[in-house]
CSV table of C-alpha atoms and ligand atoms in Angstrom, one decimal:
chain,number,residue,atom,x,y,z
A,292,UNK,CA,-33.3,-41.9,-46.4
A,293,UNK,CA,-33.4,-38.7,-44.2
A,294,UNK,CA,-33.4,-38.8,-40.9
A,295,UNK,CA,-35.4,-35.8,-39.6
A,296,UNK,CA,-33.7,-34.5,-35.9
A,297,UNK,CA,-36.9,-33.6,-33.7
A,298,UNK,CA,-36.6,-31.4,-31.3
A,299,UNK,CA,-38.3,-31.2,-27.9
A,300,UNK,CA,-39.3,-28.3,-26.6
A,301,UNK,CA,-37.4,-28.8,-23.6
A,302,UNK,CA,-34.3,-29.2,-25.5
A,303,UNK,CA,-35.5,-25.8,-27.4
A,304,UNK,CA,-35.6,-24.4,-24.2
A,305,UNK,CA,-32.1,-25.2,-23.0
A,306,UNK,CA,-30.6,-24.0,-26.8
A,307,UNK,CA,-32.8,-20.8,-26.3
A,308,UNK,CA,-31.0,-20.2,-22.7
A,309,UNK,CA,-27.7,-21.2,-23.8
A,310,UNK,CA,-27.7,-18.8,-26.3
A,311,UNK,CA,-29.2,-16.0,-24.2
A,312,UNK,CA,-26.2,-17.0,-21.7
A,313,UNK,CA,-23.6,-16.8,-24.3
A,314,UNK,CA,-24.3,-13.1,-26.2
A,315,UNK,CA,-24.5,-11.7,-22.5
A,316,UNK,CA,-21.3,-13.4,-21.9
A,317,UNK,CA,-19.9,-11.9,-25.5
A,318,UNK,CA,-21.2,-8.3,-24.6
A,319,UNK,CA,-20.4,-8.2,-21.2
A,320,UNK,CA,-16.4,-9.2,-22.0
A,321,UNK,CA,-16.9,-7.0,-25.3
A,322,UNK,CA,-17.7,-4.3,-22.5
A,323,UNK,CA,-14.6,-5.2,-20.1
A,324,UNK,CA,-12.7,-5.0,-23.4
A,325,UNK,CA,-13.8,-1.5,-24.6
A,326,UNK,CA,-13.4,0.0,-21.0
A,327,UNK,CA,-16.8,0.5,-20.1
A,328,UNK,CA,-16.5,-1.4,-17.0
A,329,UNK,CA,-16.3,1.9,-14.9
A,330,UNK,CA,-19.6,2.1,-12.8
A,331,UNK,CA,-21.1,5.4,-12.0
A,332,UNK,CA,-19.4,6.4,-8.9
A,333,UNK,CA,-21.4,5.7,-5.4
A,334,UNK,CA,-22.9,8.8,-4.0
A,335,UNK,CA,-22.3,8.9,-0.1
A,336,UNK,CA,-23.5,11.7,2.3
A,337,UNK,CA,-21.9,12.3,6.3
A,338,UNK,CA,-23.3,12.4,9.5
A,339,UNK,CA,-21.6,13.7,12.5
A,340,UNK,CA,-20.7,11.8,15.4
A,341,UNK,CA,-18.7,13.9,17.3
A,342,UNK,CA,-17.3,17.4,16.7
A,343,UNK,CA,-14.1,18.4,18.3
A,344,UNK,CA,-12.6,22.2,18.8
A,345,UNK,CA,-10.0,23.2,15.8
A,346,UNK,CA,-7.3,26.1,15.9
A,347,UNK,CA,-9.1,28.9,13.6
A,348,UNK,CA,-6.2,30.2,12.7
A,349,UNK,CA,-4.8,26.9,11.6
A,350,UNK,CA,-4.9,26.9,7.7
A,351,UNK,CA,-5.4,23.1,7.4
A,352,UNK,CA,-2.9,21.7,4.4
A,353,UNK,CA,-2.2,17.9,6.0
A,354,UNK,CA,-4.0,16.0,8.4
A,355,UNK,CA,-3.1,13.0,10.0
A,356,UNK,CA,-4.0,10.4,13.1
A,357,UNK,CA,-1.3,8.5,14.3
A,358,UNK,CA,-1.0,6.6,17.8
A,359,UNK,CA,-4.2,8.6,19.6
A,360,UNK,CA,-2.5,11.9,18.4
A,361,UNK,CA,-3.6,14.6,15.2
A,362,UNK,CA,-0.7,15.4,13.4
A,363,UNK,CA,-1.4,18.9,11.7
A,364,UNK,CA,0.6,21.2,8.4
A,365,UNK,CA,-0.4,24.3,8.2
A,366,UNK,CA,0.3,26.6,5.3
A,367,UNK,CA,1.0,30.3,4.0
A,368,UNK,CA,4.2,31.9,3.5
A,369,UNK,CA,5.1,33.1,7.0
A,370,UNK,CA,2.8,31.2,9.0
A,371,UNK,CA,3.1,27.3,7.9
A,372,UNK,CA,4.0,25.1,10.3
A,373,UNK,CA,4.0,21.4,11.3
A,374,UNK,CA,1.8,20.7,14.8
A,375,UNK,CA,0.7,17.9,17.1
A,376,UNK,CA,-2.4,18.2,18.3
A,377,UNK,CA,-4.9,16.6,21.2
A,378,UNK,CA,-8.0,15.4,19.5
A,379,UNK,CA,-10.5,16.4,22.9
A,380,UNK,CA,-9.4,19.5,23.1
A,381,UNK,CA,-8.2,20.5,19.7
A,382,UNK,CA,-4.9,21.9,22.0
A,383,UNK,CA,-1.6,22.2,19.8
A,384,UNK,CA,0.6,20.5,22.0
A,385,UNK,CA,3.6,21.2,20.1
A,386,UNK,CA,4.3,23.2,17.0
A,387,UNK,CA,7.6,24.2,15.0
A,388,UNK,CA,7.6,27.1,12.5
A,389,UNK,CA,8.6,26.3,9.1
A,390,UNK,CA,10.9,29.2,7.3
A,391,UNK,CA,9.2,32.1,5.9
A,392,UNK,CA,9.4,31.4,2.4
A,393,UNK,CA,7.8,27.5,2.7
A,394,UNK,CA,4.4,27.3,1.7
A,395,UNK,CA,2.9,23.7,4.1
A,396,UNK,CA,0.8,21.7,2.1
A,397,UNK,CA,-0.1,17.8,2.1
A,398,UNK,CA,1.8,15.3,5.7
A,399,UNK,CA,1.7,12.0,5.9
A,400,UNK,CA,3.3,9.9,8.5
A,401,UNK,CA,5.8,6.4,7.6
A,402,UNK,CA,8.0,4.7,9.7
A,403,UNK,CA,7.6,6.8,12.7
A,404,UNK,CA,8.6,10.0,10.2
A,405,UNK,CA,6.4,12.9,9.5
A,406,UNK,CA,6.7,14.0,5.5
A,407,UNK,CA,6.0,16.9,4.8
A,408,UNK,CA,5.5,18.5,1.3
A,409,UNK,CA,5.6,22.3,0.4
A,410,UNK,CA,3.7,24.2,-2.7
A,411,UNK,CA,5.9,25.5,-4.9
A,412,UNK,CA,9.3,24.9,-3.6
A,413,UNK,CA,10.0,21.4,-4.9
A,414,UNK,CA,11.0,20.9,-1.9
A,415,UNK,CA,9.7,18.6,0.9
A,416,UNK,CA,10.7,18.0,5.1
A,417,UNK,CA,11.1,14.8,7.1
A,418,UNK,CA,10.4,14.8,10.7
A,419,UNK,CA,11.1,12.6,13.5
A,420,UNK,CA,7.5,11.7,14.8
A,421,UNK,CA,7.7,12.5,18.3
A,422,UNK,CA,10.1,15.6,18.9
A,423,UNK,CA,9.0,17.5,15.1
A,424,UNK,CA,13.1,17.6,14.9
A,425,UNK,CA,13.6,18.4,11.4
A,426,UNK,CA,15.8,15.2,10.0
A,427,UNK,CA,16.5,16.2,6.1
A,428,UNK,CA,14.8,17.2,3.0
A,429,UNK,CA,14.0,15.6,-0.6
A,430,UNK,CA,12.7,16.9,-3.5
A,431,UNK,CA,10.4,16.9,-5.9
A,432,UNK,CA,9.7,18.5,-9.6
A,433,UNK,CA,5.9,19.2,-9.4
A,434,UNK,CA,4.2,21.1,-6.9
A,435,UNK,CA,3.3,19.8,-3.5
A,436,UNK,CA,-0.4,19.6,-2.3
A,437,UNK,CA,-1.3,16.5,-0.7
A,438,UNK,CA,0.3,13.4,0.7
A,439,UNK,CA,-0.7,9.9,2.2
A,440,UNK,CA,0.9,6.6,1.9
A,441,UNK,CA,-0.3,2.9,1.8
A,442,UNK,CA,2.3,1.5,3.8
A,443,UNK,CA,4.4,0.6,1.3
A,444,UNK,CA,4.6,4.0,-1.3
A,445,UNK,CA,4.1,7.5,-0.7
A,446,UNK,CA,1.1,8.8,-2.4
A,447,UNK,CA,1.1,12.8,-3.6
A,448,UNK,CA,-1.0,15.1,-5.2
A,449,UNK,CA,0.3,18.2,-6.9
A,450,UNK,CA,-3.1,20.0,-8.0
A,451,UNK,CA,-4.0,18.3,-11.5
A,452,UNK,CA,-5.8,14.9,-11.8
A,453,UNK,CA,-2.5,12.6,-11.5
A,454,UNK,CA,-1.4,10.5,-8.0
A,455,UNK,CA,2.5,10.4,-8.0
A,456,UNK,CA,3.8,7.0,-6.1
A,457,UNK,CA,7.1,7.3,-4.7
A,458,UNK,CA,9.6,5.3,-3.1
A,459,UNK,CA,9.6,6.4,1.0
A,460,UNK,CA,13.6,6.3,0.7
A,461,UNK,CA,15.0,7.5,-2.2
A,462,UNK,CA,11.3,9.6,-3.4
A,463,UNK,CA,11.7,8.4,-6.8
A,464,UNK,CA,8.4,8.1,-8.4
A,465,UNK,CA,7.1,4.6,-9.0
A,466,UNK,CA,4.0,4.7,-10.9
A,467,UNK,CA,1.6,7.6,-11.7
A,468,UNK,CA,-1.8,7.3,-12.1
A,469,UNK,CA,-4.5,9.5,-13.6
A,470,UNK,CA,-7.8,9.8,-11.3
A,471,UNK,CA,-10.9,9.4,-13.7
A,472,UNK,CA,-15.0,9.9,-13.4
A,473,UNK,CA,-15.7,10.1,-16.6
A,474,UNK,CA,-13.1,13.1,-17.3
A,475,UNK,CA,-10.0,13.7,-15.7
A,476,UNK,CA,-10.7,14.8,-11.8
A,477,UNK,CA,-8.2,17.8,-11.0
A,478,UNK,CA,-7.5,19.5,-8.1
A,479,UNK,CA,-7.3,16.6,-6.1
A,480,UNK,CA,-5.9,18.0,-2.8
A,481,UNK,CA,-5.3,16.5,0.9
A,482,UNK,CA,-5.5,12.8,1.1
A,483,UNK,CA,-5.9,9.9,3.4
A,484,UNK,CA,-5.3,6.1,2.8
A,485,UNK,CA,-8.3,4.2,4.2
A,486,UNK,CA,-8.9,0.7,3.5
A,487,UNK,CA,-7.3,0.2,0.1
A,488,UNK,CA,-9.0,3.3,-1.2
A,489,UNK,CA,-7.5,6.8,-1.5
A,490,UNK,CA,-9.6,9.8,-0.3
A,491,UNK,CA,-9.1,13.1,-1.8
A,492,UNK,CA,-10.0,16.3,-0.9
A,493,UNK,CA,-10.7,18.5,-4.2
A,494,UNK,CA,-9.7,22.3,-4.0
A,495,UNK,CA,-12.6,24.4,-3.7
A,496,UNK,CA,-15.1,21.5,-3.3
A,497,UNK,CA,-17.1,20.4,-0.6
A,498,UNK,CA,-16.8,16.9,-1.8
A,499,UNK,CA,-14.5,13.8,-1.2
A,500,UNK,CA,-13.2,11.3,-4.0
A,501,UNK,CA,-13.1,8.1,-2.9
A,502,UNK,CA,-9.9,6.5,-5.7
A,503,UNK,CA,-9.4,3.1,-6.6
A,504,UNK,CA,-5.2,3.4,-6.2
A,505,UNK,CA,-5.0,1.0,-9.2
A,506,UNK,CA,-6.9,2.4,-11.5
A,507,UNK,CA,-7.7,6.0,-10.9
A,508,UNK,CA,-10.9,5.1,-11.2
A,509,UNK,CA,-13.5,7.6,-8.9
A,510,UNK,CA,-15.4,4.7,-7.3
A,511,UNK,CA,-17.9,7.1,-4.9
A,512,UNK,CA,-17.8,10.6,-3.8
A,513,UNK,CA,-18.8,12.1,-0.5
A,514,UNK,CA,-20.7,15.0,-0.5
A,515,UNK,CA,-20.2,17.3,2.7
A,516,UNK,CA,-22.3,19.9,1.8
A,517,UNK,CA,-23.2,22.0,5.1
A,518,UNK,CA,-20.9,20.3,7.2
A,519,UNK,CA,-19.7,23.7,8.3
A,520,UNK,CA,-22.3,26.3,7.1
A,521,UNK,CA,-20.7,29.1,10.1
A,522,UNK,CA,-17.9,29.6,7.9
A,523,UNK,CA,-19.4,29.6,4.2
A,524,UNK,CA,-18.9,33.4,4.2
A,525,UNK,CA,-15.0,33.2,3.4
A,526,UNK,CA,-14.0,31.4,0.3
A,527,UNK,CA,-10.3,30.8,2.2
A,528,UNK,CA,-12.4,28.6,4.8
A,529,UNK,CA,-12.7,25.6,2.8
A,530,UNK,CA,-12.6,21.6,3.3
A,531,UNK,CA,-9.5,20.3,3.6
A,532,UNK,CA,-8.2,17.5,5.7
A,533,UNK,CA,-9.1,14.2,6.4
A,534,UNK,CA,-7.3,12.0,8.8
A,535,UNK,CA,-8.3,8.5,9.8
A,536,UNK,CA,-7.6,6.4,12.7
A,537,UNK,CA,-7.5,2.7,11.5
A,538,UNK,CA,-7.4,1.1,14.9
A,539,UNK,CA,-11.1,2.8,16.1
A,540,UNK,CA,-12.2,3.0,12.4
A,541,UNK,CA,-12.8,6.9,12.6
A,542,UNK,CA,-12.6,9.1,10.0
A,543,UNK,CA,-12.4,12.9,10.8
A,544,UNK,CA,-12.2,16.0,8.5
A,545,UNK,CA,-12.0,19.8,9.1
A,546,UNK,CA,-11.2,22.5,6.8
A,547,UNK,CA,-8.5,25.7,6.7
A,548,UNK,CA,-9.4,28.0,9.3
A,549,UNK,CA,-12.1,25.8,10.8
A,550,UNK,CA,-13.2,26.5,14.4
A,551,UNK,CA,-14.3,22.9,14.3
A,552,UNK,CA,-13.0,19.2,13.0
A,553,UNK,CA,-15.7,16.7,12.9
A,554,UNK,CA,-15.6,13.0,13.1
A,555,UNK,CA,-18.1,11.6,10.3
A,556,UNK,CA,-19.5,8.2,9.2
A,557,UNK,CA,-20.4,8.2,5.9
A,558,UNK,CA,-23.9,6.5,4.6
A,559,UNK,CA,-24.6,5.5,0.8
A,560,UNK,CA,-27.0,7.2,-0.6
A,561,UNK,CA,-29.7,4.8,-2.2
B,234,CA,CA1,-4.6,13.2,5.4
């Protein structure tokens, strides 16, 4: 004789949710599995919270905040140099002239050392922090734009979409990563280490990519539109430098010949 099962229609209702719960389980890792994990990027705008007096002539290539001080490179051939600087004022405090044929681009500061990288020279400088006496040089086989560091590695730019890890001692690279939204991002430019995320500057852009380090992943960007419209005239005068003082939490940004540099919160946009 057959035994006929019966069903309840609360036990229907369980099977129904427990196999609703396991196809979203199956498509959601099918999706982790075929890489479409990336979100769409959070969109963040600025507002500015104070704005501080910036050398004009200063063509920002590295920006840094270390121990209440700005730390400033400067590039062209001819006029680059490496700078402190007194955030109130804006005053250069000290300033030494790299040779004419060095191009400044990206600094970054480890171990009470400034490093400094150089465009197209391969070619990079390392500073004591608190006299700018040059110590020695390293080098490098890509370009040089910008350069931050998470305590542990260097982190470089040189232009195209990929972040170069080195080693701070011997400036072997360590890993490379390739920055991602969707498509490659190039021109990533001046960067800054904040809270486990890497902020880029992108050439020609008035926007900020906010990097995941270990995936390259564009996880928000910043758009600073108008955050210096006195200067929109001159394509030279664009964003680029962003420095960040971890003990306050401020982040600051100016631009290459910028009369100003701004400190900025920055708000999601919902
Ligand atoms: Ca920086």
């Amino acid at each position: 004789m057959k035994r006929r099962v019966i069903i309840s229609r609360k036990q229907k209702t369980i099977i129904l949710a427990l196999i609703i719960t396991v196809t979203t389980s199956i498509i959601a890792l099918a999706l982790v599995n075929n890489d479409f994990s990336q979100q769409n990027p959070i969109l963040y705008t600025y507002e500015i919270i104070e704005s501080y007096n910036h050398d004009e002539m200063a063509f920002t290539q590295g920006l840094e905040f270390d121990e209440g001080f700005l730390f400033e490179s400067t590039g062209l051939f001819g006029e680059s140099t490496i700078r402190k600087v007194e955030l109130k004022t804006g005053k250069v405090l000290k300033s030494v002239s790299l040779q004419d044929q060095y191009f400044g681009e990206g600094i970054t500061i480890i171990n009470d050392k400034i490093i400094q990288l150089t465009w197209i020279s391969n070619l990079g400088f390392i500073y004591d922090k608190d006299s700018l006496e040059l110590l020695s040089e390293f080098s490098y086989p890509t370009e040089g734009w910008g350069i931050t560091n998470n305590g542990v590695q260097l982190i470089m730019s040189d232009g195209t979409s990929t972040l170069f890890f080195l080693d701070p001692e011997t400036f072997e690279t360590v890993k490379q990563v390739d920055v991602v939204d969707k498509e490659p991002v190039i021109n990533l430019n001046e960067l800054e280490y904040i809270q486990g995320k890497i902020f880029a500057n992108i050439f020609l852009q008035d926007k900020i990519a906010i990097i995941n380090p270990q995936t390259g992943n564009v996880e928000g960007w910043v758009d600073l539109t108008g955050i210096n419209d006195e200067d929109r005239q001159d394509p030279n005068k664009i964003l680029n430098g962003i420095a960040y003082d971890s003990e306050t939490n401020r982040l600051f940004v100016t631009g290459k010949r910028w009369s100003k540099l701004f400190q900025i919160e920055v708000n999601r946009i919902d």
